[in-house]
Coordinates of C-alpha atoms in Angstrom, one line a residue:
X1174 CA 89.1 80.3 76.1
X1175 CA 87.6 78.5 79.1
X1176 CA 89.2 77.7 82.4
X1177 CA 89.4 74.1 81.3
X1178 CA 91.5 75.0 78.3
X1179 CA 93.7 77.5 80.2
X1180 CA 94.3 75.2 83.1
X1181 CA 94.6 75.5 86.9
X1182 CA 97.0 77.8 88.8
X1183 CA 97.5 77.2 92.5
X1184 CA 98.3 80.2 94.8
X1185 CA 99.7 79.9 98.2
X1186 CA 99.4 83.3 100.0
X1187 CA 96.4 85.4 99.2
X1188 CA 97.5 88.7 100.6
X1189 CA 97.7 92.0 98.7
X1190 CA 99.6 90.5 95.8
X1191 CA 98.4 86.9 95.8
X1192 CA 94.7 88.0 95.8
X1193 CA 95.4 90.3 92.8
X1194 CA 97.1 87.5 91.0
X1195 CA 94.0 85.4 91.6
X1196 CA 91.5 88.0 90.5
X1197 CA 93.3 88.6 87.2
X1198 CA 93.9 84.9 86.5
X1199 CA 90.2 84.2 87.1
X1200 CA 89.2 87.1 84.8
X1201 CA 91.5 85.7 82.1
X1202 CA 89.9 82.3 82.2
X1203 CA 92.2 80.3 84.4
X1204 CA 90.9 78.1 87.3
X1205 CA 92.5 79.1 90.6
X1206 CA 92.9 77.0 93.7
X1207 CA 94.4 78.8 96.7
X1208 CA 95.0 79.0 100.4
X1209 CA 96.1 81.5 103.0
X1210 CA 96.5 81.4 106.8
X1211 CA 93.8 84.1 107.1
X1212 CA 90.2 82.9 106.8
X1213 CA 89.0 86.1 105.2
X1214 CA 91.5 85.8 102.4
X1215 CA 90.2 82.3 101.6
X1216 CA 86.6 83.6 101.7
X1217 CA 87.6 86.4 99.3
X1218 CA 88.9 83.9 96.9
X1219 CA 85.7 82.0 96.9
X1220 CA 83.8 85.2 96.3
X1221 CA 86.0 85.9 93.3
X1222 CA 85.1 82.5 91.8
X1223 CA 88.2 80.6 92.9
X1224 CA 88.5 77.4 95.0
X1225 CA 89.8 78.0 98.5
X1226 CA 91.4 75.0 100.3
X1227 CA 92.7 74.5 103.8
X1228 CA 96.4 73.9 103.3
X1229 CA 99.3 74.5 101.0
X1230 CA 99.5 70.7 100.5
X1231 CA 96.1 70.7 99.0
X1232 CA 97.0 73.4 96.6
X1233 CA 100.1 71.5 95.5
X1234 CA 98.0 68.4 94.9
X1235 CA 95.6 70.3 92.7
X1236 CA 97.7 72.3 90.3
X1237 CA 100.8 71.9 88.1
X1238 CA 101.6 75.6 88.3
X1239 CA 102.1 77.1 91.8
X1240 CA 102.6 80.7 92.7
X1241 CA 104.2 81.2 96.2
X1242 CA 103.3 84.7 97.4
X1243 CA 104.8 84.6 100.8
X1244 CA 105.9 87.3 103.2
X1245 CA 109.0 85.8 104.9
X1246 CA 111.7 83.1 104.8
X1247 CA 109.9 81.3 107.7
X1248 CA 106.7 81.2 105.6
X1249 CA 108.6 79.8 102.6
X1250 CA 110.3 77.1 104.7
X1251 CA 106.9 76.1 106.2
X1252 CA 105.2 75.9 102.8
X1253 CA 108.1 74.1 101.2
X1254 CA 107.8 71.4 103.9
X1255 CA 104.0 71.2 103.5
X1256 CA 104.0 70.8 99.7
X1257 CA 107.0 68.5 99.4
X1258 CA 104.8 65.4 99.9
X1259 CA 102.0 66.4 97.6
X1260 CA 103.6 68.4 94.7
X1261 CA 103.1 66.8 91.3
X1262 CA 106.2 65.5 89.4
X1263 CA 106.8 68.0 86.6
X1264 CA 105.0 70.8 88.4
X1265 CA 106.5 74.3 88.4
X1266 CA 106.5 76.3 91.7
X1267 CA 107.2 80.0 91.2
X1268 CA 108.6 81.8 94.2
X1269 CA 107.3 85.4 93.7
X1270 CA 108.5 87.1 96.8
X1271 CA 111.4 89.4 97.7
X1272 CA 113.4 87.0 99.8
X1273 CA 117.1 86.0 100.1
X1274 CA 118.4 84.0 97.1
X1275 CA 119.7 81.3 99.5
X1276 CA 116.2 80.8 100.9
X1277 CA 114.7 80.3 97.4
X1278 CA 117.6 78.0 96.5
X1279 CA 116.8 75.8 99.5
X1280 CA 113.2 75.6 98.3
X1281 CA 114.4 74.7 94.8
X1282 CA 116.6 71.9 96.0
X1283 CA 113.9 70.5 98.3
X1284 CA 111.3 70.3 95.5
X1285 CA 113.7 69.2 92.8
X1286 CA 114.0 66.0 94.9
X1287 CA 110.3 65.5 94.3
X1288 CA 110.6 65.9 90.6
X1289 CA 109.3 69.5 90.5
X1290 CA 110.9 72.7 89.2
X1291 CA 111.2 75.9 91.2
X1292 CA 111.6 79.3 89.5
X1293 CA 112.8 82.5 91.2
X1294 CA 110.2 85.0 90.0
X1295 CA 110.2 88.3 92.0
X1296 CA 107.6 90.9 91.1
X1297 CA 108.2 94.6 90.7
X1298 CA 105.1 96.7 91.4
X1299 CA 102.7 97.7 94.1
X1300 CA 99.4 96.1 95.1
X1301 CA 97.5 98.8 93.2
X1302 CA 99.6 98.0 90.1
X1303 CA 99.0 94.3 90.6
X1304 CA 95.2 94.9 90.6
X1305 CA 95.4 96.5 87.2
X1306 CA 97.9 94.0 85.7
X1307 CA 100.7 96.6 85.7
X1308 CA 103.5 94.4 87.1
X1309 CA 107.0 93.3 85.9
X1310 CA 108.1 89.7 86.6
X1311 CA 111.8 88.9 86.6
X1312 CA 111.8 85.1 86.1
X1313 CA 114.9 83.1 86.5
X1314 CA 115.8 79.4 86.6
X1315 CA 115.2 76.6 84.1
X1316 CA 114.0 78.1 80.8
X1317 CA 111.8 75.1 79.9
X1318 CA 110.0 75.4 83.2
X1319 CA 109.5 79.1 82.6
X1320 CA 107.8 78.4 79.2
X1321 CA 105.3 76.3 81.0
X1322 CA 104.2 79.2 83.2
X1323 CA 104.7 82.1 80.9
X1324 CA 101.1 82.3 79.7
X1325 CA 99.7 82.4 83.2
X1326 CA 102.1 85.2 84.1
X1327 CA 100.7 87.2 81.2
X1328 CA 97.3 87.2 82.9
X1329 CA 98.4 89.4 85.7
X1330 CA 101.6 91.2 84.5
X1331 CA 102.5 93.8 81.9
X1332 CA 106.1 92.8 81.4
X1333 CA 107.1 89.1 81.8
X1334 CA 110.8 88.6 81.4
X1335 CA 113.0 85.5 81.4
X1336 CA 116.3 86.6 83.0
X1337 CA 118.6 83.6 83.0
X1338 CA 120.0 81.4 85.7
X1339 CA 118.3 80.9 89.1
X1340 CA 118.7 84.0 91.3
X1341 CA 119.1 86.5 88.5
X1342 CA 115.6 87.6 89.1
X1343 CA 116.2 88.5 92.7
X1344 CA 119.3 90.4 91.8
X1345 CA 117.3 92.5 89.4
X1346 CA 114.6 93.0 92.1
X1347 CA 117.3 94.4 94.5
X1348 CA 118.2 96.9 91.9
X1349 CA 114.5 97.8 91.2
X1350 CA 113.8 98.2 94.9
X1351 CA 116.8 100.4 95.5
X1352 CA 115.3 102.8 92.9
X1353 CA 111.8 102.4 94.4
X1354 CA 113.1 103.3 97.9
X1355 CA 114.9 106.4 96.7
X1356 CA 112.1 107.6 94.3
X1357 CA 109.4 107.1 96.9
X1358 CA 111.3 109.4 99.3
X1359 CA 112.1 111.9 96.6
X1360 CA 108.4 112.1 95.7
X1361 CA 107.5 112.9 99.3
X1362 CA 110.4 115.4 99.5
X1363 CA 109.3 117.2 96.3
X1364 CA 105.6 117.3 97.3
X1365 CA 106.4 118.7 100.7
X1366 CA 108.5 121.4 99.2
X1367 CA 105.7 122.2 96.7
X1368 CA 103.2 122.4 99.5
X1369 CA 105.4 124.7 101.6
X1370 CA 105.8 126.9 98.5
X1371 CA 102.0 127.3 98.4
X1372 CA 101.5 125.3 95.2
X1373 CA 98.4 123.3 94.4
X1374 CA 99.6 119.7 94.7
X1375 CA 97.3 118.4 92.0
X1376 CA 98.8 121.0 89.7
X1377 CA 102.2 119.8 90.7
X1378 CA 101.3 116.2 90.0
X1379 CA 99.8 117.0 86.6
X1380 CA 102.8 119.2 85.6
X1381 CA 105.6 117.0 86.9
X1382 CA 104.3 113.5 85.9
X1383 CA 104.9 113.7 82.1
X1384 CA 108.2 115.7 82.4
X1385 CA 111.8 114.7 83.1
X1386 CA 111.2 114.8 86.9
X1387 CA 108.5 112.1 86.8
X1388 CA 109.0 108.5 87.8
X1389 CA 106.9 105.4 88.3
X1390 CA 106.9 106.0 92.0
X1391 CA 105.8 109.6 91.5
X1392 CA 103.0 108.3 89.3
X1393 CA 101.8 105.7 91.8
X1394 CA 102.5 107.3 95.1
X1395 CA 102.1 111.0 94.6
X1396 CA 98.2 110.8 94.5
X1397 CA 98.2 108.9 97.8
X1398 CA 100.5 111.5 99.4
X1399 CA 98.4 114.4 98.1
X1400 CA 95.3 112.8 99.6
X1401 CA 97.1 111.7 102.8
X1402 CA 95.6 108.3 102.0
X1403 CA 97.9 105.5 103.4
X1404 CA 95.4 102.7 104.0
X1405 CA 94.6 100.2 102.7
X1406 CA 98.3 99.8 101.9
X1407 CA 99.5 98.7 98.5
X1408 CA 102.8 98.0 100.2
X1409 CA 102.9 97.9 104.0
X1410 CA 105.8 99.7 105.6
X1411 CA 106.6 96.9 108.0
X1412 CA 106.9 94.4 105.1
X1413 CA 109.0 96.7 103.0
X1414 CA 111.5 97.2 105.8
X1415 CA 112.8 93.6 105.1
X1416 CA 113.4 94.6 101.5
X1417 CA 115.6 97.5 102.6
X1418 CA 117.7 95.1 104.6
X1419 CA 118.1 92.7 101.7
X1420 CA 119.2 95.5 99.4
X1421 CA 121.8 96.7 101.9
X1422 CA 123.1 93.2 102.5
X1423 CA 123.4 92.6 98.7
X1424 CA 125.2 95.9 98.3
X1425 CA 127.7 95.1 101.0
X1426 CA 128.3 91.7 99.5
X1427 CA 129.0 93.4 96.1
X1428 CA 131.1 96.0 97.9
X1429 CA 129.2 98.7 96.2
X1430 CA 128.5 102.2 97.7
X1431 CA 124.8 103.1 97.9
X1432 CA 124.8 106.7 99.4
X1433 CA 121.3 107.7 98.4
X1434 CA 119.9 104.3 99.6
X1435 CA 121.7 104.7 102.9
X1436 CA 120.4 108.2 103.3
X1437 CA 116.8 107.0 102.7
X1438 CA 116.8 104.4 105.5
X1439 CA 116.3 106.7 108.5
X1440 CA 113.0 108.0 107.1
X1441 CA 111.6 104.5 106.6
X1442 CA 112.6 103.5 110.2
X1443 CA 111.1 106.8 111.5
X1444 CA 107.8 105.7 109.9
X1445 CA 107.9 102.5 111.9
X1446 CA 108.7 104.4 115.1
X1447 CA 105.6 106.6 114.4
X1448 CA 103.4 103.4 114.3
X1449 CA 103.0 103.5 110.5
X1450 CA 103.9 99.8 110.0
X1451 CA 100.6 98.9 108.4
X1452 CA 100.4 102.0 106.3
X1453 CA 101.5 102.3 102.8
X1454 CA 105.1 103.4 102.2
X1455 CA 103.6 106.6 100.8
X1456 CA 103.3 107.6 104.4
X1457 CA 106.9 108.9 104.2
X1458 CA 105.1 112.1 103.2
X1459 CA 103.5 112.3 106.6
X1460 CA 106.8 111.6 108.2
X1461 CA 108.5 114.5 106.4
X1462 CA 105.6 116.7 107.0
X1463 CA 105.8 116.0 110.7
X1464 CA 109.4 117.2 110.7
X1465 CA 108.1 120.7 109.7
X1466 CA 106.0 121.1 112.9
X1467 CA 108.6 122.6 115.2
X1468 CA 109.5 125.2 112.5
X1469 CA 105.8 126.0 112.1
X1470 CA 105.5 126.7 115.8
X1471 CA 108.6 128.9 115.8
X1472 CA 110.6 126.5 118.0

């Protein structure tokens, strides 16, 4: 199929995730129009074969399917205001980020007044997984609107799931990220113990991965930890910190104890204190390893 038959997808936000969406959509025969606040991100889109434009409003004017891949509530508020005047009636805007449900709901209400639908579509997966189409999408909102965008999601995700009423997707994402948070730290903890025991970490990875102790985070992050390779990040530590706060806020709202999640938080904040904000969250391994230094020195 050609890009003309598959149609046009607009992407607002061409960071780690948005640029991966663009690359896979283009490879699958879609036309992509996109923008980002960073000049180099727009240049990269052009090099991939997409059409970069200078504003979110231009993206909204040029596509009936919009993917909002934004890092913060403030960015979502700004983009919502920018596209409100140009979004096409009947268009579907998919908010793909990990953001508070109330912020997504505000976007939905604002664009509904313009005749457009907004879906809550958080994504589970790292940037590396996004690059190889190994993502899960938890889509929630109007089902008819979801059916309009389902095929485009299939171009860059392994598992595309309609989850029900608006906001259900984010609730699922909170649960997924709680597990990601814990499993990322447990991977670092296990590899450090293996290293201190004198084991070959590549052997450990190969042996543990297919067994009962394996996890998706072990699969994805253990190789980075073994190589002490934390840049370029597939999920930057300073961005992930906001996800931690969202999970804890949600748990408090639900009056649910989260002991392992709570125990994980100090290590993520320690990574920030060590200046690892732009590194991948796999850098927790380096944080734990640094804690062994006083013992190694006999202090």
